[in-house]
Amino acid sequence: MKNIIVGTAAWRSIYGKNSRTLSLDEVHDLVNFFSKQQLHHFDTAANYGDVANILLEMKNDLLKLDTKFDDLKSPFDLKEKISKMPLDKINTIFFHDPNIIKHNSTSSISDFIKIINANNIFAGFSLYEVHQLHLAVSQFNDEVVFQLPCNIFDLRFLKYIHENSLDIKRFSFRSIFARGLIFLSDQKIKKILKAHNEDVNKEFMRLFSVEYNAINLQALTFSLINFLLEQGFKIVVGINSQKEYYHLLESTEKSLNNIDWYEISYLAQNLLKMEDLTFK
């Protein structure tokens, strides 16, 4: 599937609603399976357990990895981190510190970007808030790429990109499954949502049952994935087994049409005011 980046957050660490990690053999088998499906692009980070190291050590010349650095103290620190990596497998290094622009001068960040680009690697920002994206775009748009959260509960960034006519090819989206929330049973989801905002929840469920023929959150999410892919965005999708891959393939082929995504998101955003219901 073109523009799908395989997310590995749950492979070797407990992530979201996932409670089981993969063995080393399972990781190798899954990567080999994805290679046969022409999926070679993976999203990793240091805090995803040892999965980044496993992928970097695999003898597969087709692999390309996006990874994230949380804390960069200086250009020397960045050079040291890069020197320990097999650079032929690294596609993008994201700054995964939402305050990096706030705490560093433009010239300092430009130095970071130049060091990364000098190694034939894309530099990018992994951000959480729209105001951070606005600042990064205004200062570094031509030099960097971006990874941003996007799911049926949160379309803030998609709206900003469209409203400002930004180059879609520079953006990838993560957290498309809202940390696994959409895979809970309908009963559990309704219980969680109702506990936080009953009035909005009623309207949200009305919209599902009346206008969208009682579709569930999973169906809506897979339709969103298909919508974003058709627009040309890259999407990080957490796929933890062959079964999940085939489910993704089958579900996106049954995509729903004529959905007002912003109406869905406007209602859903009101359900996510509590800290335990943020999916960034």
Short mmCIF file of C-alpha atoms in Angstrom, two decimals:
data_model
loop_
_atom_site.label_atom_id
_atom_site.label_comp_id
_atom_site.label_asym_id
_atom_site.label_seq_id
_atom_site.Cartn_x
_atom_site.Cartn_y
_atom_site.Cartn_z
CA MET A 1 0.00 0.00 0.00
CA LYS A 2 1.61 3.20 -1.19
CA ASN A 3 2.31 5.84 1.50
CA ILE A 4 1.73 3.45 4.40
CA ILE A 5 4.50 3.60 7.01
CA VAL A 6 4.44 0.66 9.41
CA GLY A 7 4.27 1.81 13.02
CA THR A 8 6.31 -0.23 15.49
CA ALA A 9 5.41 1.41 18.82
CA ALA A 10 3.64 -1.69 20.12
CA TRP A 11 6.09 -4.29 18.82
CA ARG A 12 8.52 -4.29 21.73
CA SER A 13 6.88 -1.99 24.27
CA ILE A 14 3.48 -1.61 25.91
CA TYR A 15 1.66 1.05 23.92
CA GLY A 16 -1.91 2.34 24.18
CA LYS A 17 -4.42 -0.48 24.56
CA ASN A 18 -1.87 -3.09 23.48
CA SER A 19 -0.81 -5.45 26.27
CA ARG A 20 1.41 -7.91 24.41
CA THR A 21 4.80 -7.37 22.78
CA LEU A 22 6.37 -9.34 19.94
CA SER A 23 9.26 -11.76 20.34
CA LEU A 24 12.46 -11.22 18.38
CA ASP A 25 11.49 -13.99 15.96
CA GLU A 26 8.04 -12.46 15.49
CA VAL A 27 9.60 -9.10 14.62
CA HIS A 28 11.86 -10.71 12.02
CA ASP A 29 9.00 -12.73 10.55
CA LEU A 30 6.76 -9.66 10.37
CA VAL A 31 9.39 -7.51 8.66
CA ASN A 32 10.03 -10.28 6.12
CA PHE A 33 6.29 -10.55 5.53
CA PHE A 34 6.00 -6.80 4.95
CA SER A 35 8.90 -6.92 2.50
CA LYS A 36 6.92 -9.39 0.41
CA GLN A 37 4.02 -6.92 0.46
CA GLN A 38 6.36 -4.14 -0.75
CA LEU A 39 6.16 -2.38 2.61
CA HIS A 40 9.67 -1.27 3.51
CA HIS A 41 9.09 1.96 5.44
CA PHE A 42 8.93 1.80 9.26
CA ASP A 43 8.42 4.34 12.03
CA THR A 44 10.53 3.86 15.17
CA ALA A 45 11.78 5.74 18.22
CA ALA A 46 14.18 5.16 21.08
CA ASN A 47 11.30 4.83 23.55
CA TYR A 48 9.70 1.99 21.56
CA GLY A 49 11.90 -0.55 23.35
CA ASP A 50 14.66 -2.16 21.31
CA VAL A 51 12.72 -2.34 18.04
CA ALA A 52 14.79 0.39 16.35
CA ASN A 53 18.01 -1.49 17.04
CA ILE A 54 16.49 -4.75 15.81
CA LEU A 55 15.45 -3.16 12.53
CA LEU A 56 18.77 -1.39 12.06
CA GLU A 57 20.65 -4.65 12.53
CA MET A 58 18.54 -6.63 10.05
CA LYS A 59 20.21 -7.56 6.78
CA ASN A 60 17.60 -6.05 4.53
CA ASP A 61 18.81 -3.37 2.14
CA LEU A 62 15.28 -2.24 1.30
CA LEU A 63 14.39 -1.10 4.82
CA LYS A 64 14.03 2.61 5.44
CA LEU A 65 13.34 3.91 8.91
CA ASP A 66 11.97 7.09 10.39
CA THR A 67 13.16 7.68 13.93
CA LYS A 68 12.88 10.36 16.59
CA PHE A 69 15.30 12.19 18.88
CA ASP A 70 13.75 13.55 22.06
CA ASP A 71 16.56 15.63 23.53
CA LEU A 72 19.30 17.32 21.53
CA LYS A 73 21.71 19.40 23.57
CA SER A 74 24.08 20.56 20.84
CA PRO A 75 25.23 19.90 17.24
CA PHE A 76 27.98 17.74 18.74
CA ASP A 77 25.34 15.66 20.55
CA LEU A 78 23.44 15.19 17.29
CA LYS A 79 26.57 14.18 15.38
CA GLU A 80 27.40 11.63 18.06
CA LYS A 81 23.92 10.09 17.89
CA ILE A 82 24.05 9.91 14.09
CA SER A 83 27.53 8.38 14.09
CA LYS A 84 26.17 5.32 15.90
CA MET A 85 23.51 4.59 13.26
CA PRO A 86 23.73 2.68 9.95
CA LEU A 87 22.78 5.69 7.88
CA ASP A 88 21.84 3.76 4.74
CA LYS A 89 18.64 2.62 6.51
CA ILE A 90 17.62 5.99 7.98
CA ASN A 91 15.06 7.94 5.94
CA THR A 92 14.02 10.67 8.39
CA ILE A 93 15.10 11.95 11.79
CA PHE A 94 12.33 13.81 13.58
CA PHE A 95 12.85 16.26 16.43
CA HIS A 96 10.38 14.78 18.91
CA ASP A 97 10.62 17.65 21.37
CA PRO A 98 7.60 19.99 21.16
CA ASN A 99 9.64 22.80 22.73
CA ILE A 100 12.68 22.55 20.48
CA ILE A 101 11.79 25.72 18.57
CA LYS A 102 10.93 27.58 21.75
CA HIS A 103 14.17 26.63 23.49
CA ASN A 104 16.58 26.97 20.56
CA SER A 105 17.42 29.77 18.17
CA THR A 106 16.51 29.49 14.51
CA SER A 107 20.20 29.30 13.61
CA SER A 108 20.77 26.44 16.09
CA ILE A 109 17.93 24.39 14.64
CA SER A 110 19.16 25.18 11.13
CA ASP A 111 22.52 23.72 12.16
CA PHE A 112 20.75 20.54 13.34
CA ILE A 113 18.91 20.32 10.02
CA LYS A 114 22.09 20.80 7.99
CA ILE A 115 23.88 18.04 9.91
CA ILE A 116 21.02 15.62 9.22
CA ASN A 117 20.67 16.61 5.56
CA ALA A 118 24.42 16.25 5.04
CA ASN A 119 23.95 12.53 5.64
CA ASN A 120 21.25 12.28 2.94
CA ILE A 121 18.55 12.03 5.60
CA PHE A 122 15.37 14.09 5.84
CA ALA A 123 15.01 16.27 8.94
CA GLY A 124 11.60 16.84 10.46
CA PHE A 125 9.46 17.88 13.40
CA SER A 126 7.18 15.50 15.29
CA LEU A 127 4.68 17.90 16.85
CA TYR A 128 1.61 17.95 19.08
CA GLU A 129 -0.05 21.37 18.71
CA VAL A 130 -1.10 23.50 15.74
CA HIS A 131 0.71 26.59 17.04
CA GLN A 132 3.95 24.56 17.00
CA LEU A 133 3.33 23.62 13.37
CA HIS A 134 2.56 27.22 12.47
CA LEU A 135 5.87 28.36 13.96
CA ALA A 136 7.85 25.55 12.33
CA VAL A 137 6.26 26.12 8.92
CA SER A 138 6.94 29.86 9.06
CA GLN A 139 10.62 29.29 9.86
CA PHE A 140 11.59 25.97 8.28
CA ASN A 141 8.91 24.81 5.85
CA ASP A 142 11.20 24.44 2.83
CA GLU A 143 13.80 22.48 4.78
CA VAL A 144 11.85 19.93 6.79
CA VAL A 145 9.04 17.37 6.86
CA PHE A 146 6.44 16.90 9.58
CA GLN A 147 4.83 14.04 11.51
CA LEU A 148 1.56 14.94 13.23
CA PRO A 149 -1.30 13.22 15.10
CA CYS A 150 -4.48 12.64 13.14
CA ASN A 151 -7.53 10.47 13.83
CA ILE A 152 -11.31 10.77 13.83
CA PHE A 153 -11.09 12.59 17.18
CA ASP A 154 -8.50 15.10 16.02
CA LEU A 155 -8.34 16.69 12.56
CA ARG A 156 -6.80 19.98 13.67
CA PHE A 157 -3.65 19.52 11.59
CA LEU A 158 -5.46 18.30 8.49
CA LYS A 159 -7.61 21.42 8.61
CA TYR A 160 -4.56 23.67 9.05
CA ILE A 161 -2.76 22.05 6.13
CA HIS A 162 -5.76 22.49 3.84
CA GLU A 163 -6.54 26.03 4.94
CA ASN A 164 -2.94 27.12 4.34
CA SER A 165 -2.49 25.17 1.08
CA LEU A 166 0.63 23.42 2.37
CA ASP A 167 2.48 20.79 0.35
CA ILE A 168 0.87 17.46 1.29
CA LYS A 169 4.03 15.53 0.43
CA ARG A 170 5.78 17.09 3.44
CA PHE A 171 3.38 15.54 5.96
CA SER A 172 2.82 12.17 7.56
CA PHE A 173 0.18 11.39 10.17
CA ARG A 174 0.46 9.19 13.26
CA SER A 175 -1.95 8.04 16.03
CA ILE A 176 -4.55 7.14 13.41
CA PHE A 177 -5.99 4.44 15.71
CA ALA A 178 -6.15 6.80 18.73
CA ARG A 179 -3.83 4.51 20.72
CA GLY A 180 -6.14 1.58 20.16
CA LEU A 181 -9.36 3.20 21.42
CA ILE A 182 -11.23 2.39 18.24
CA PHE A 183 -10.60 -1.34 18.72
CA LEU A 184 -12.45 -1.47 22.03
CA SER A 185 -15.97 -2.85 21.96
CA ASP A 186 -18.75 -0.39 21.14
CA GLN A 187 -20.08 -0.83 24.68
CA LYS A 188 -16.75 0.12 26.27
CA ILE A 189 -16.29 3.09 23.94
CA LYS A 190 -19.76 4.43 24.70
CA LYS A 191 -19.13 4.00 28.43
CA ILE A 192 -15.87 5.99 28.20
CA LEU A 193 -17.41 8.75 26.09
CA LYS A 194 -20.59 9.02 28.14
CA ALA A 195 -18.59 9.46 31.34
CA HIS A 196 -17.07 12.65 29.97
CA ASN A 197 -19.78 14.45 28.04
CA GLU A 198 -23.22 12.90 27.78
CA ASP A 199 -24.81 15.63 25.63
CA VAL A 200 -22.06 15.62 23.02
CA ASN A 201 -21.95 11.83 23.14
CA LYS A 202 -25.64 11.65 22.24
CA GLU A 203 -25.10 13.91 19.25
CA PHE A 204 -22.02 11.97 18.21
CA MET A 205 -23.87 8.66 18.32
CA ARG A 206 -26.86 10.18 16.54
CA LEU A 207 -24.58 11.19 13.72
CA PHE A 208 -23.28 7.62 13.50
CA SER A 209 -26.67 5.92 13.64
CA VAL A 210 -28.69 8.25 11.42
CA GLU A 211 -26.39 9.83 8.86
CA TYR A 212 -23.79 7.07 8.60
CA ASN A 213 -25.99 3.98 8.97
CA ALA A 214 -24.81 2.94 12.42
CA ILE A 215 -21.18 2.51 11.37
CA ASN A 216 -18.65 2.03 14.14
CA LEU A 217 -15.43 3.81 14.99
CA GLN A 218 -13.32 1.23 13.19
CA ALA A 219 -15.20 1.61 9.93
CA LEU A 220 -14.92 5.37 10.18
CA THR A 221 -11.19 5.20 10.93
CA PHE A 222 -10.42 2.94 7.97
CA SER A 223 -12.40 5.31 5.76
CA LEU A 224 -10.32 8.19 7.09
CA ILE A 225 -7.13 6.27 6.25
CA ASN A 226 -8.35 5.75 2.71
CA PHE A 227 -9.34 9.41 2.41
CA LEU A 228 -5.89 10.59 3.55
CA LEU A 229 -4.07 8.15 1.26
CA GLU A 230 -6.12 9.31 -1.70
CA GLN A 231 -5.11 12.88 -0.90
CA GLY A 232 -1.42 11.87 -0.95
CA PHE A 233 -0.57 11.95 2.75
CA LYS A 234 1.72 9.37 4.32
CA ILE A 235 0.22 7.54 7.31
CA VAL A 236 1.92 5.69 10.13
CA VAL A 237 -0.24 2.65 10.82
CA GLY A 238 0.51 0.36 13.73
CA ILE A 239 0.37 -3.15 12.27
CA ASN A 240 1.34 -5.87 14.74
CA SER A 241 0.53 -9.05 12.81
CA GLN A 242 -0.22 -10.42 9.37
CA LYS A 243 -3.87 -10.66 10.39
CA GLU A 244 -3.98 -6.92 11.14
CA TYR A 245 -2.38 -6.17 7.77
CA TYR A 246 -5.05 -8.12 5.88
CA HIS A 247 -7.74 -6.49 8.03
CA LEU A 248 -6.34 -3.06 7.04
CA LEU A 249 -6.29 -4.06 3.38
CA GLU A 250 -9.84 -5.38 3.44
CA SER A 251 -11.26 -2.52 5.52
CA THR A 252 -9.82 0.31 3.42
CA GLU A 253 -11.24 -1.32 0.29
CA LYS A 254 -14.71 -0.95 1.86
CA SER A 255 -14.25 2.74 2.47
CA LEU A 256 -17.31 4.88 3.23
CA ASN A 257 -17.97 7.90 1.04
CA ASN A 258 -19.40 11.40 1.48
CA ILE A 259 -18.35 11.79 5.10
CA ASP A 260 -18.14 15.26 6.59
CA TRP A 261 -14.87 14.70 8.46
CA TYR A 262 -14.86 18.07 10.15
CA GLU A 263 -18.34 17.60 11.55
CA ILE A 264 -17.29 14.22 12.95
CA SER A 265 -14.11 15.67 14.42
CA TYR A 266 -15.81 18.74 15.90
CA LEU A 267 -18.15 16.55 17.90
CA ALA A 268 -15.49 14.04 18.83
CA GLN A 269 -13.01 16.67 20.05
CA ASN A 270 -15.46 17.66 22.77
CA LEU A 271 -15.23 14.14 24.16
CA LEU A 272 -11.48 14.30 24.69
CA LYS A 273 -11.00 16.99 27.30
CA MET A 274 -9.72 14.65 29.98
CA GLU A 275 -6.02 13.82 30.16
CA ASP A 276 -6.53 10.06 29.83
CA LEU A 277 -8.35 10.55 26.53
CA THR A 278 -5.65 12.34 24.58
CA PHE A 279 -4.03 10.44 21.74
CA LYS A 280 -0.92 12.28 20.62
#
